[in-house]
Short mmCIF file of C-alpha atoms in Angstrom, two decimals:
data_model
loop_
_atom_site.label_atom_id
_atom_site.label_comp_id
_atom_site.label_asym_id
_atom_site.label_seq_id
_atom_site.Cartn_x
_atom_site.Cartn_y
_atom_site.Cartn_z
CA MET A 1425 -91.54 42.46 -89.53
CA SER A 1426 -93.19 41.00 -86.72
CA THR A 1427 -93.32 40.73 -82.68
CA ARG A 1428 -94.39 38.65 -80.50
CA PRO A 1429 -95.22 35.19 -82.05
CA GLU A 1430 -96.43 32.67 -80.24
CA ILE A 1431 -94.99 29.21 -80.12
CA GLU A 1432 -96.95 26.07 -81.05
CA ALA A 1433 -100.52 24.79 -79.63
CA ASP A 1434 -98.71 21.98 -78.54
CA ALA A 1435 -96.09 23.30 -76.96
CA GLN A 1436 -98.17 26.24 -75.27
CA SER A 1437 -100.33 23.46 -73.71
CA PHE A 1438 -97.12 21.59 -72.36
CA ILE A 1439 -96.16 24.68 -70.56
CA GLU A 1440 -99.64 25.23 -69.04
CA ARG A 1441 -99.00 22.05 -67.51
CA ILE A 1442 -95.61 22.94 -65.95
CA PHE A 1443 -97.23 25.79 -64.68
CA GLU A 1444 -99.31 24.20 -62.66
CA HIS A 1445 -96.51 22.71 -60.88
CA LEU A 1446 -95.01 25.67 -60.07
CA ASN A 1447 -96.27 28.81 -58.18
CA VAL A 1448 -95.58 31.32 -60.75
CA ALA A 1449 -96.70 35.02 -60.76
CA GLU A 1450 -99.22 35.60 -64.05
CA ASP A 1451 -96.39 37.96 -65.49
CA VAL A 1452 -94.15 34.94 -65.95
CA ARG A 1453 -97.20 33.06 -68.22
CA GLN A 1454 -97.75 35.79 -70.30
CA ARG A 1455 -94.28 36.70 -71.14
CA LEU A 1456 -93.65 32.80 -71.69
CA ALA A 1457 -96.29 32.59 -74.21
CA CYS A 1458 -94.84 34.69 -76.85
CA ALA A 1459 -91.53 35.76 -78.67
CA LYS A 1460 -90.12 38.82 -77.33
CA PHE A 1461 -89.25 39.44 -81.21
CA SER A 1462 -89.13 38.09 -84.26
CA ALA A 1463 -88.02 39.25 -87.81
CA GLN A 1464 -88.07 38.33 -91.26
CA VAL A 1465 -85.60 39.19 -93.59
CA SER A 1466 -85.04 38.68 -97.67
CA ILE A 1467 -81.51 37.86 -98.57
CA PRO A 1468 -80.71 38.38 -102.59
CA VAL A 1469 -77.59 36.24 -103.88
CA ARG A 1470 -75.91 36.22 -107.11
CA MET A 1471 -75.83 32.69 -108.39
CA ASP A 1472 -72.74 31.13 -110.50
CA ASP A 1473 -74.80 31.31 -113.14
CA GLY A 1474 -75.16 35.01 -113.12
CA THR A 1475 -78.80 34.37 -112.03
CA LEU A 1476 -80.70 36.43 -108.88
CA GLU A 1477 -82.15 34.30 -106.41
CA VAL A 1478 -83.65 35.46 -102.95
CA PHE A 1479 -83.88 33.44 -100.12
CA GLN A 1480 -86.34 34.48 -97.03
CA GLY A 1481 -84.57 34.24 -93.25
CA TRP A 1482 -85.41 34.97 -89.89
CA ARG A 1483 -84.34 35.59 -86.36
CA VAL A 1484 -86.50 35.09 -83.41
CA GLN A 1485 -85.29 36.17 -80.22
CA TYR A 1486 -87.78 34.57 -77.63
CA ASP A 1487 -86.56 36.09 -74.02
CA ASP A 1488 -83.36 37.33 -73.07
CA THR A 1489 -84.37 37.81 -68.97
CA ARG A 1490 -81.52 35.92 -68.00
CA GLY A 1491 -78.98 37.46 -70.63
CA PRO A 1492 -78.71 37.83 -74.36
CA THR A 1493 -80.06 35.42 -76.54
CA LYS A 1494 -78.56 32.54 -77.94
CA GLY A 1495 -79.33 29.97 -80.98
CA GLY A 1496 -78.52 28.14 -84.11
CA VAL A 1497 -79.16 29.23 -87.51
CA ARG A 1498 -80.68 26.79 -89.71
CA LEU A 1499 -80.15 25.97 -92.98
CA HIS A 1500 -83.48 23.64 -94.41
CA PRO A 1501 -85.68 23.89 -97.31
CA LYS A 1502 -88.49 23.74 -94.98
CA VAL A 1503 -87.81 26.68 -92.63
CA SER A 1504 -90.27 28.40 -91.44
CA ALA A 1505 -91.37 31.49 -88.77
CA ALA A 1506 -93.45 28.82 -86.83
CA GLU A 1507 -90.37 26.40 -86.59
CA VAL A 1508 -88.20 29.17 -86.01
CA THR A 1509 -90.36 30.37 -82.82
CA ASP A 1510 -90.71 26.83 -81.56
CA LEU A 1511 -86.35 26.17 -81.32
CA SER A 1512 -86.13 29.83 -79.95
CA PHE A 1513 -88.71 28.95 -77.07
CA TRP A 1514 -86.58 25.58 -76.58
CA MET A 1515 -83.29 27.29 -76.43
CA THR A 1516 -84.84 29.55 -73.83
CA ILE A 1517 -85.97 26.26 -71.94
CA LYS A 1518 -82.29 24.78 -72.52
CA CYS A 1519 -80.20 27.63 -71.69
CA ALA A 1520 -82.25 27.65 -68.34
CA VAL A 1521 -82.07 24.10 -67.51
CA VAL A 1522 -78.34 23.95 -67.55
CA ASP A 1523 -78.18 27.58 -65.63
CA LEU A 1524 -76.11 29.32 -68.64
CA PRO A 1525 -76.66 33.23 -68.45
CA PHE A 1526 -78.34 33.10 -71.70
CA GLY A 1527 -82.12 33.84 -72.97
CA GLY A 1528 -83.11 31.75 -76.54
CA ALA A 1529 -82.83 32.86 -79.56
CA LYS A 1530 -82.80 30.82 -83.31
CA GLY A 1531 -82.46 31.52 -87.00
CA GLY A 1532 -83.18 30.12 -89.75
CA ILE A 1533 -82.91 30.43 -93.84
CA CYS A 1534 -85.05 28.70 -96.72
CA VAL A 1535 -83.03 26.94 -98.73
CA ASP A 1536 -81.29 23.42 -99.47
CA PRO A 1537 -78.10 23.80 -99.27
CA LYS A 1538 -77.13 20.96 -100.81
CA ARG A 1539 -78.15 22.21 -103.79
CA LEU A 1540 -75.05 25.09 -103.75
CA SER A 1541 -72.22 25.90 -104.74
CA ARG A 1542 -69.70 27.01 -102.17
CA LEU A 1543 -69.79 30.30 -103.48
CA GLU A 1544 -72.83 30.66 -103.25
CA LEU A 1545 -73.35 28.96 -99.71
CA GLU A 1546 -70.93 31.79 -98.54
CA ARG A 1547 -72.90 35.00 -100.36
CA LEU A 1548 -75.86 33.55 -98.70
CA SER A 1549 -74.40 33.30 -95.13
CA ARG A 1550 -72.82 36.72 -95.38
CA GLY A 1551 -76.17 38.17 -96.70
CA TYR A 1552 -77.79 37.02 -93.76
CA ILE A 1553 -75.53 38.46 -91.72
CA ARG A 1554 -76.13 41.76 -93.60
CA ALA A 1555 -79.47 41.64 -93.44
CA ILE A 1556 -79.71 40.88 -89.06
CA HIS A 1557 -76.75 42.91 -88.45
CA ASP A 1558 -78.58 45.50 -86.37
CA LEU A 1559 -80.35 42.50 -84.31
CA ILE A 1560 -77.30 40.28 -83.30
CA GLY A 1561 -73.98 41.35 -80.63
CA PRO A 1562 -72.23 39.65 -77.96
CA ASP A 1563 -74.39 41.41 -75.61
CA ARG A 1564 -78.07 41.03 -77.49
CA ASP A 1565 -77.73 37.63 -79.42
CA ILE A 1566 -75.22 35.40 -80.02
CA PRO A 1567 -75.44 32.95 -83.58
CA ALA A 1568 -74.42 29.55 -83.56
CA PRO A 1569 -74.39 26.31 -85.82
CA ASP A 1570 -77.53 24.74 -86.51
CA VAL A 1571 -78.82 21.81 -88.95
CA ASN A 1572 -76.60 22.31 -92.44
CA SER A 1573 -74.48 24.94 -91.10
CA ASN A 1574 -71.13 24.30 -89.25
CA ALA A 1575 -68.06 25.85 -88.49
CA THR A 1576 -67.00 26.89 -92.10
CA VAL A 1577 -70.68 29.00 -92.09
CA MET A 1578 -69.96 30.57 -88.54
CA GLY A 1579 -66.56 31.70 -89.79
CA TRP A 1580 -68.22 33.39 -92.77
CA MET A 1581 -70.98 34.98 -90.74
CA ALA A 1582 -68.40 36.40 -87.92
CA ASP A 1583 -65.90 37.67 -90.69
CA GLU A 1584 -68.86 39.49 -92.37
CA TYR A 1585 -69.81 40.93 -89.18
CA ALA A 1586 -66.61 42.03 -88.42
CA GLN A 1587 -66.13 43.46 -91.79
CA ILE A 1588 -69.57 45.67 -91.08
CA GLU A 1589 -68.48 46.89 -87.84
CA ARG A 1590 -64.38 47.35 -88.94
CA ARG A 1591 -63.10 45.40 -85.64
CA GLN A 1592 -62.83 41.85 -84.75
CA VAL A 1593 -65.95 40.86 -82.90
CA PRO A 1594 -65.35 37.31 -82.48
CA ALA A 1595 -67.68 36.53 -79.57
CA VAL A 1596 -70.85 37.93 -81.77
CA ILE A 1597 -70.53 34.22 -83.21
CA THR A 1598 -69.92 30.91 -81.87
CA GLY A 1599 -69.05 27.74 -83.50
CA LYS A 1600 -66.20 29.27 -85.67
CA PRO A 1601 -63.25 27.17 -86.58
CA ILE A 1602 -60.60 27.22 -84.02
CA GLY A 1603 -58.37 29.21 -86.19
CA LEU A 1604 -60.73 32.19 -86.28
CA GLY A 1605 -61.64 32.20 -82.79
CA GLY A 1606 -63.52 29.04 -82.06
CA SER A 1607 -63.14 26.77 -78.59
CA ALA A 1608 -61.51 23.11 -78.90
CA GLY A 1609 -63.99 20.68 -78.35
CA ARG A 1610 -67.05 22.52 -79.97
CA VAL A 1611 -67.63 20.35 -82.94
CA ALA A 1612 -68.21 17.54 -80.69
CA ALA A 1613 -70.16 19.02 -78.06
CA THR A 1614 -74.07 18.00 -78.72
CA GLY A 1615 -72.82 14.14 -78.83
CA ARG A 1616 -70.62 14.55 -76.48
CA GLY A 1617 -73.03 15.83 -73.90
CA ALA A 1618 -75.64 13.56 -75.27
CA LEU A 1619 -73.44 10.74 -74.43
CA GLN A 1620 -72.90 11.99 -70.68
CA VAL A 1621 -76.64 12.13 -70.03
CA LEU A 1622 -77.02 8.49 -71.74
CA GLN A 1623 -73.98 7.36 -68.83
CA LEU A 1624 -75.17 8.97 -66.21
CA TRP A 1625 -78.83 7.53 -66.50
CA ALA A 1626 -77.49 4.04 -67.24
CA SER A 1627 -75.40 4.03 -64.16
CA ARG A 1628 -78.45 4.97 -62.10
CA GLU A 1629 -79.83 1.81 -63.55
CA ASP A 1630 -77.23 -0.04 -62.98
CA LYS A 1631 -76.89 -0.53 -66.65
CA SER A 1632 -72.91 -1.51 -68.72
CA PRO A 1633 -72.21 0.10 -71.69
CA GLN A 1634 -72.21 -3.78 -72.89
CA GLN A 1635 -75.56 -4.06 -72.22
CA LEU A 1636 -76.96 -1.60 -74.48
CA ARG A 1637 -77.66 -1.84 -78.19
CA ILE A 1638 -77.82 1.22 -79.59
CA ALA A 1639 -79.70 2.59 -82.95
CA VAL A 1640 -79.00 6.46 -84.66
CA GLN A 1641 -81.12 8.18 -86.79
CA GLY A 1642 -79.30 11.06 -87.98
CA PHE A 1643 -75.63 10.32 -89.11
CA GLY A 1644 -74.63 14.21 -89.36
CA ASN A 1645 -72.52 15.69 -86.60
CA ALA A 1646 -73.93 15.62 -83.64
CA GLY A 1647 -75.02 11.87 -84.70
CA TYR A 1648 -71.63 10.99 -85.52
CA HIS A 1649 -69.75 12.39 -82.80
CA PHE A 1650 -72.46 10.68 -80.47
CA ALA A 1651 -72.51 7.11 -81.91
CA ARG A 1652 -68.11 7.59 -82.45
CA LEU A 1653 -68.32 8.33 -78.66
CA ALA A 1654 -70.66 5.88 -77.33
CA HIS A 1655 -68.62 3.17 -79.52
CA GLN A 1656 -65.40 4.07 -77.85
CA ALA A 1657 -67.20 3.65 -74.57
CA GLY A 1658 -68.43 0.21 -75.52
CA TYR A 1659 -71.89 0.72 -76.39
CA ARG A 1660 -72.93 -1.52 -79.05
CA ILE A 1661 -74.11 0.73 -82.31
CA VAL A 1662 -76.38 -1.35 -84.49
CA ALA A 1663 -77.99 0.50 -86.49
CA LEU A 1664 -77.44 3.84 -88.57
CA SER A 1665 -79.40 6.10 -90.94
CA ASP A 1666 -79.08 9.39 -92.74
CA SER A 1667 -81.63 11.17 -95.22
CA LYS A 1668 -80.58 8.76 -97.84
CA GLY A 1669 -81.11 5.63 -96.04
CA ALA A 1670 -80.58 3.37 -93.32
CA ILE A 1671 -78.13 0.26 -91.99
CA TYR A 1672 -78.53 -2.82 -89.60
CA ASP A 1673 -75.96 -5.05 -87.78
CA LYS A 1674 -76.83 -6.75 -84.93
CA ALA A 1675 -73.09 -7.55 -84.27
CA GLY A 1676 -72.44 -3.91 -84.23
CA LEU A 1677 -71.22 -1.11 -86.52
CA ASP A 1678 -67.92 0.92 -86.14
CA PRO A 1679 -69.31 4.62 -87.01
CA GLN A 1680 -65.83 5.57 -87.69
CA PRO A 1681 -65.25 3.93 -90.70
CA ILE A 1682 -68.88 4.70 -91.61
CA TRP A 1683 -68.22 8.14 -91.56
CA GLU A 1684 -65.21 8.61 -93.22
CA HIS A 1685 -66.43 7.06 -96.23
CA LYS A 1686 -69.46 9.27 -96.46
CA ASN A 1687 -67.76 11.72 -96.78
CA GLN A 1688 -64.41 10.89 -98.76
CA THR A 1689 -66.05 12.15 -102.13
CA ARG A 1690 -65.91 15.31 -100.59
CA GLU A 1691 -62.03 17.17 -100.52
CA LEU A 1692 -63.32 19.18 -97.57
CA LYS A 1693 -64.85 17.04 -95.51
CA ASP A 1694 -66.36 20.01 -92.76
CA MET A 1695 -68.66 20.86 -95.72
CA VAL A 1696 -70.89 17.85 -94.61
CA TYR A 1697 -72.88 17.94 -97.66
CA CYS A 1698 -71.69 14.62 -98.98
CA ASP A 1699 -72.88 12.31 -101.77
CA GLU A 1700 -72.52 9.42 -100.32
CA SER A 1701 -74.66 7.71 -97.76
CA VAL A 1702 -74.56 4.95 -95.02
CA CYS A 1703 -75.66 2.77 -97.21
CA GLU A 1704 -72.54 2.73 -99.14
CA GLN A 1705 -71.37 0.44 -96.19
CA SER A 1706 -71.82 -3.02 -97.85
CA LYS A 1707 -71.44 -5.05 -95.43
CA ALA A 1708 -74.62 -3.98 -93.28
CA GLU A 1709 -78.17 -4.65 -94.46
CA ARG A 1710 -79.91 -2.00 -95.72
CA ILE A 1711 -83.21 -1.25 -93.57
CA SER A 1712 -85.79 1.69 -94.18
CA HIS A 1713 -85.92 4.68 -92.36
CA GLU A 1714 -89.14 3.38 -90.42
CA GLU A 1715 -87.71 -0.03 -89.98
CA LEU A 1716 -84.66 1.65 -87.54
CA LEU A 1717 -87.03 3.53 -86.09
CA GLU A 1718 -89.11 0.52 -85.09
CA LEU A 1719 -86.02 -1.83 -84.37
CA ASP A 1720 -86.18 -3.84 -80.96
CA VAL A 1721 -83.23 -2.16 -79.09
CA ASP A 1722 -82.41 -0.84 -75.46
CA VAL A 1723 -81.80 3.03 -76.66
CA LEU A 1724 -82.94 4.70 -79.61
CA VAL A 1725 -80.96 7.98 -80.47
CA LEU A 1726 -83.24 10.68 -82.17
CA ALA A 1727 -80.48 13.21 -84.09
CA ALA A 1728 -82.17 13.88 -87.45
CA LEU A 1729 -85.29 16.79 -87.25
CA GLU A 1730 -88.45 17.18 -85.74
CA ASP A 1731 -91.45 15.32 -85.43
CA ALA A 1732 -89.56 11.51 -86.19
CA ILE A 1733 -91.98 10.07 -83.68
CA ASP A 1734 -95.52 10.90 -84.05
CA ASP A 1735 -99.01 9.36 -83.11
CA ASP A 1736 -98.82 7.33 -86.21
CA ASN A 1737 -95.64 5.08 -85.45
CA ALA A 1738 -95.31 5.58 -81.58
CA GLU A 1739 -97.56 2.71 -80.59
CA ARG A 1740 -94.95 0.77 -83.03
CA ILE A 1741 -91.60 1.64 -80.97
CA LYS A 1742 -89.88 -0.98 -79.29
CA ALA A 1743 -86.86 0.97 -77.91
CA LYS A 1744 -86.82 1.05 -73.99
CA VAL A 1745 -85.19 4.64 -73.77
CA ILE A 1746 -85.27 7.31 -75.97
CA LEU A 1747 -82.07 9.58 -76.13
CA GLU A 1748 -83.82 13.30 -78.28
CA ILE A 1749 -80.60 14.67 -79.70
CA ALA A 1750 -82.60 16.99 -82.01
CA ASN A 1751 -84.84 19.49 -81.20
CA GLY A 1752 -88.38 17.84 -80.99
CA PRO A 1753 -88.50 14.59 -82.29
CA VAL A 1754 -91.22 13.01 -80.64
CA THR A 1755 -94.81 15.19 -80.63
CA ARG A 1756 -96.51 15.97 -77.59
CA LYS A 1757 -99.37 13.14 -78.36
CA ALA A 1758 -96.64 10.59 -79.42
CA ASP A 1759 -94.84 11.72 -75.70
CA GLN A 1760 -97.78 10.60 -74.21
CA LEU A 1761 -98.11 7.19 -75.67
CA LEU A 1762 -94.72 6.29 -75.52
CA ALA A 1763 -94.90 7.62 -71.38
CA ASP A 1764 -98.23 5.40 -70.75
CA ALA A 1765 -96.32 2.69 -72.74
CA GLY A 1766 -93.19 2.73 -70.46
CA VAL A 1767 -90.54 4.20 -72.52
CA VAL A 1768 -87.89 6.39 -70.68
CA ILE A 1769 -87.44 9.63 -72.90
CA LEU A 1770 -84.19 11.43 -72.10
CA PRO A 1771 -85.30 14.91 -73.02
CA ASP A 1772 -84.00 17.16 -75.81
CA VAL A 1773 -83.56 20.44 -73.31
CA LEU A 1774 -81.26 18.29 -71.48
CA VAL A 1775 -79.86 15.78 -73.52
CA ASN A 1776 -78.46 17.93 -76.59
CA ALA A 1777 -77.40 21.02 -74.44
CA GLY A 1778 -73.72 19.97 -75.01
CA GLY A 1779 -73.77 22.28 -77.78
CA VAL A 1780 -74.87 25.97 -76.01
CA ILE A 1781 -72.60 24.62 -72.98
CA VAL A 1782 -69.49 25.21 -75.59
CA SER A 1783 -70.68 27.53 -76.93
CA HIS A 1784 -71.03 29.82 -73.70
CA LEU A 1785 -67.30 28.52 -73.07
CA GLU A 1786 -66.69 29.80 -76.61
CA TRP A 1787 -67.98 33.50 -75.82
CA VAL A 1788 -66.25 33.48 -72.29
CA GLN A 1789 -62.94 32.78 -73.88
CA ASN A 1790 -63.70 35.23 -77.16
CA ARG A 1791 -64.43 37.92 -74.51
CA THR A 1792 -61.73 37.31 -71.92
CA GLY A 1793 -58.62 36.38 -74.92
CA ASP A 1794 -57.44 33.43 -72.66
CA TYR A 1795 -58.25 30.21 -74.47
CA TRP A 1796 -58.36 26.40 -72.83
CA SER A 1797 -57.19 23.17 -74.13
CA GLU A 1798 -60.04 20.67 -75.38
CA GLU A 1799 -59.31 18.78 -71.99
CA THR A 1800 -60.53 21.54 -70.25
CA VAL A 1801 -63.68 22.57 -72.40
CA GLU A 1802 -64.73 18.61 -72.06
CA GLN A 1803 -64.62 18.81 -68.04
CA ARG A 1804 -66.34 21.90 -68.00
CA LEU A 1805 -69.15 20.65 -69.96
CA ASP A 1806 -69.12 17.34 -68.35
CA GLU A 1807 -69.44 19.20 -65.10
CA ARG A 1808 -72.19 21.33 -66.00
CA ILE A 1809 -74.31 18.98 -67.88
CA GLY A 1810 -73.52 16.51 -65.39
CA LYS A 1811 -74.91 18.64 -62.55
CA ALA A 1812 -78.00 19.66 -64.67
CA ALA A 1813 -78.70 16.28 -65.53
CA GLU A 1814 -78.38 14.31 -61.80
CA ALA A 1815 -81.05 17.69 -60.85
CA CYS A 1816 -83.42 16.23 -63.48
CA PHE A 1817 -82.92 12.79 -62.39
CA ALA A 1818 -83.56 14.00 -58.41
CA ARG A 1819 -86.45 15.97 -59.23
CA ALA A 1820 -88.14 13.37 -61.47
CA GLU A 1821 -87.88 10.91 -58.85
CA ALA A 1822 -89.08 13.00 -56.03
CA GLU A 1823 -92.12 14.99 -57.76
CA GLN A 1824 -93.02 11.04 -59.46
CA VAL A 1825 -92.65 13.38 -63.01
CA SER A 1826 -91.44 12.44 -66.63
CA LEU A 1827 -87.63 13.47 -67.18
CA ARG A 1828 -88.93 15.74 -69.61
CA THR A 1829 -91.72 17.72 -66.90
CA ALA A 1830 -88.65 17.33 -64.46
CA ALA A 1831 -86.42 19.46 -66.83
CA TYR A 1832 -88.84 21.71 -68.03
CA LEU A 1833 -89.97 22.60 -64.09
CA GLN A 1834 -86.20 23.67 -63.98
CA GLY A 1835 -85.64 25.73 -66.07
CA VAL A 1836 -88.97 27.46 -66.23
CA GLU A 1837 -88.50 27.98 -62.31
CA ARG A 1838 -85.17 29.80 -63.36
CA ILE A 1839 -86.57 32.21 -66.12
CA ALA A 1840 -89.84 32.72 -63.37
CA ASP A 1841 -87.83 33.69 -60.54
CA ALA A 1842 -85.35 36.19 -62.88
CA MET A 1843 -89.25 37.92 -64.04
CA SER A 1844 -90.24 38.15 -60.95
CA ASN A 1845 -87.00 39.52 -59.66
CA GLN A 1846 -87.85 42.44 -62.18
CA GLY A 1847 -91.47 43.00 -60.42
CA THR A 1848 -94.74 41.16 -61.31
CA ARG A 1849 -98.68 42.40 -60.23
CA THR A 1850 -98.41 41.20 -56.48
CA TYR A 1851 -95.29 43.33 -56.13
CA PHE A 1852 -96.38 46.81 -57.75
CA ASN A 1853 -99.57 46.56 -55.88
CA ALA A 1854 -98.32 45.91 -52.72
CA ARG A 1855 -98.74 49.20 -50.33
CA SER A 1856 -95.67 50.42 -48.17
CA ASP A 1857 -96.65 51.85 -44.97
#
């Protein structure tokens, strides 16, 4: 177990530039430079063939000044302590940007879940909760879904926590199946929130959905729901990609039948680990992942993993707008190159906040026992992310900064205010009469 790991150098540099715009105490700078708590755990799992495998997992609680920490659990073979720390930092900022009473956290297990049976995945999920049980709770740290984890996995985790506690504690985990205390509207929340931000930006620019051609990198849960809802709203989805390939049709694609075909080889569609690819859509042109990123489109949606655009390919990006549904899909250097080229970036800490907003609503419903309709949840999601987006747009315009900078200013300002209310060097050095 280790304490206070630092975020990556690029993120440190960026947050220092944010501080230049704000009059914050040195105490705030020091506290936001490192995670408050980090734990690494080993998770032994008995495999179906009788062998034992030990998987490495992490849980990082970055800052809890504004409330209990909140953040997903990522299942991926490239998960590391450094990645989880960066993700927990972004969660801290994100929760503050949309003014939720949470701090930021993140979890991860280094595993390729696609090679596990469902029984092995359940054992791993429950083993992770046994390992971090003492670190989480409704008033301390609330895990949720992330890459390769979903409602089924969250249900297993919530049940394992309940068995250890010998009582039902539904508010300890969000993103659960509705029958196990989940919230209506949670599965589509990230994609829905991202579309809401795009719609508000388009309205400010006097652009109609019919005018905008969209390419979507990453056709997982968030990318699918964004594409589905955008198609319904009248946007033209011209390209889609998943881990196995990409497809393109200038006339437009309907995401729904593509998603259904991609998942039809699995009896349980919700398990997300499908065998098929978007490339099985025979009528569309197959293109490479690189070609999708470099398409001449109006909006490029990044809904896969970090660092999709870096300094190697930034200058070949032709999209006028980038919508960041994934966390950190554009490196800091690429971000500057794109800004210099006039590309508008709608930032991740705002765009993908729909998931944590509805997770907050699920947490509230679990604690009160009063469950709301999907219409009510969607209305509250739209209101909160809409208010945050409008504030970011207005701040960017007023202060002549990028939307990413405006979002960070909004988030860091709220965190700094909370920290300052606990007392700073200036306060404690003041002499009373």
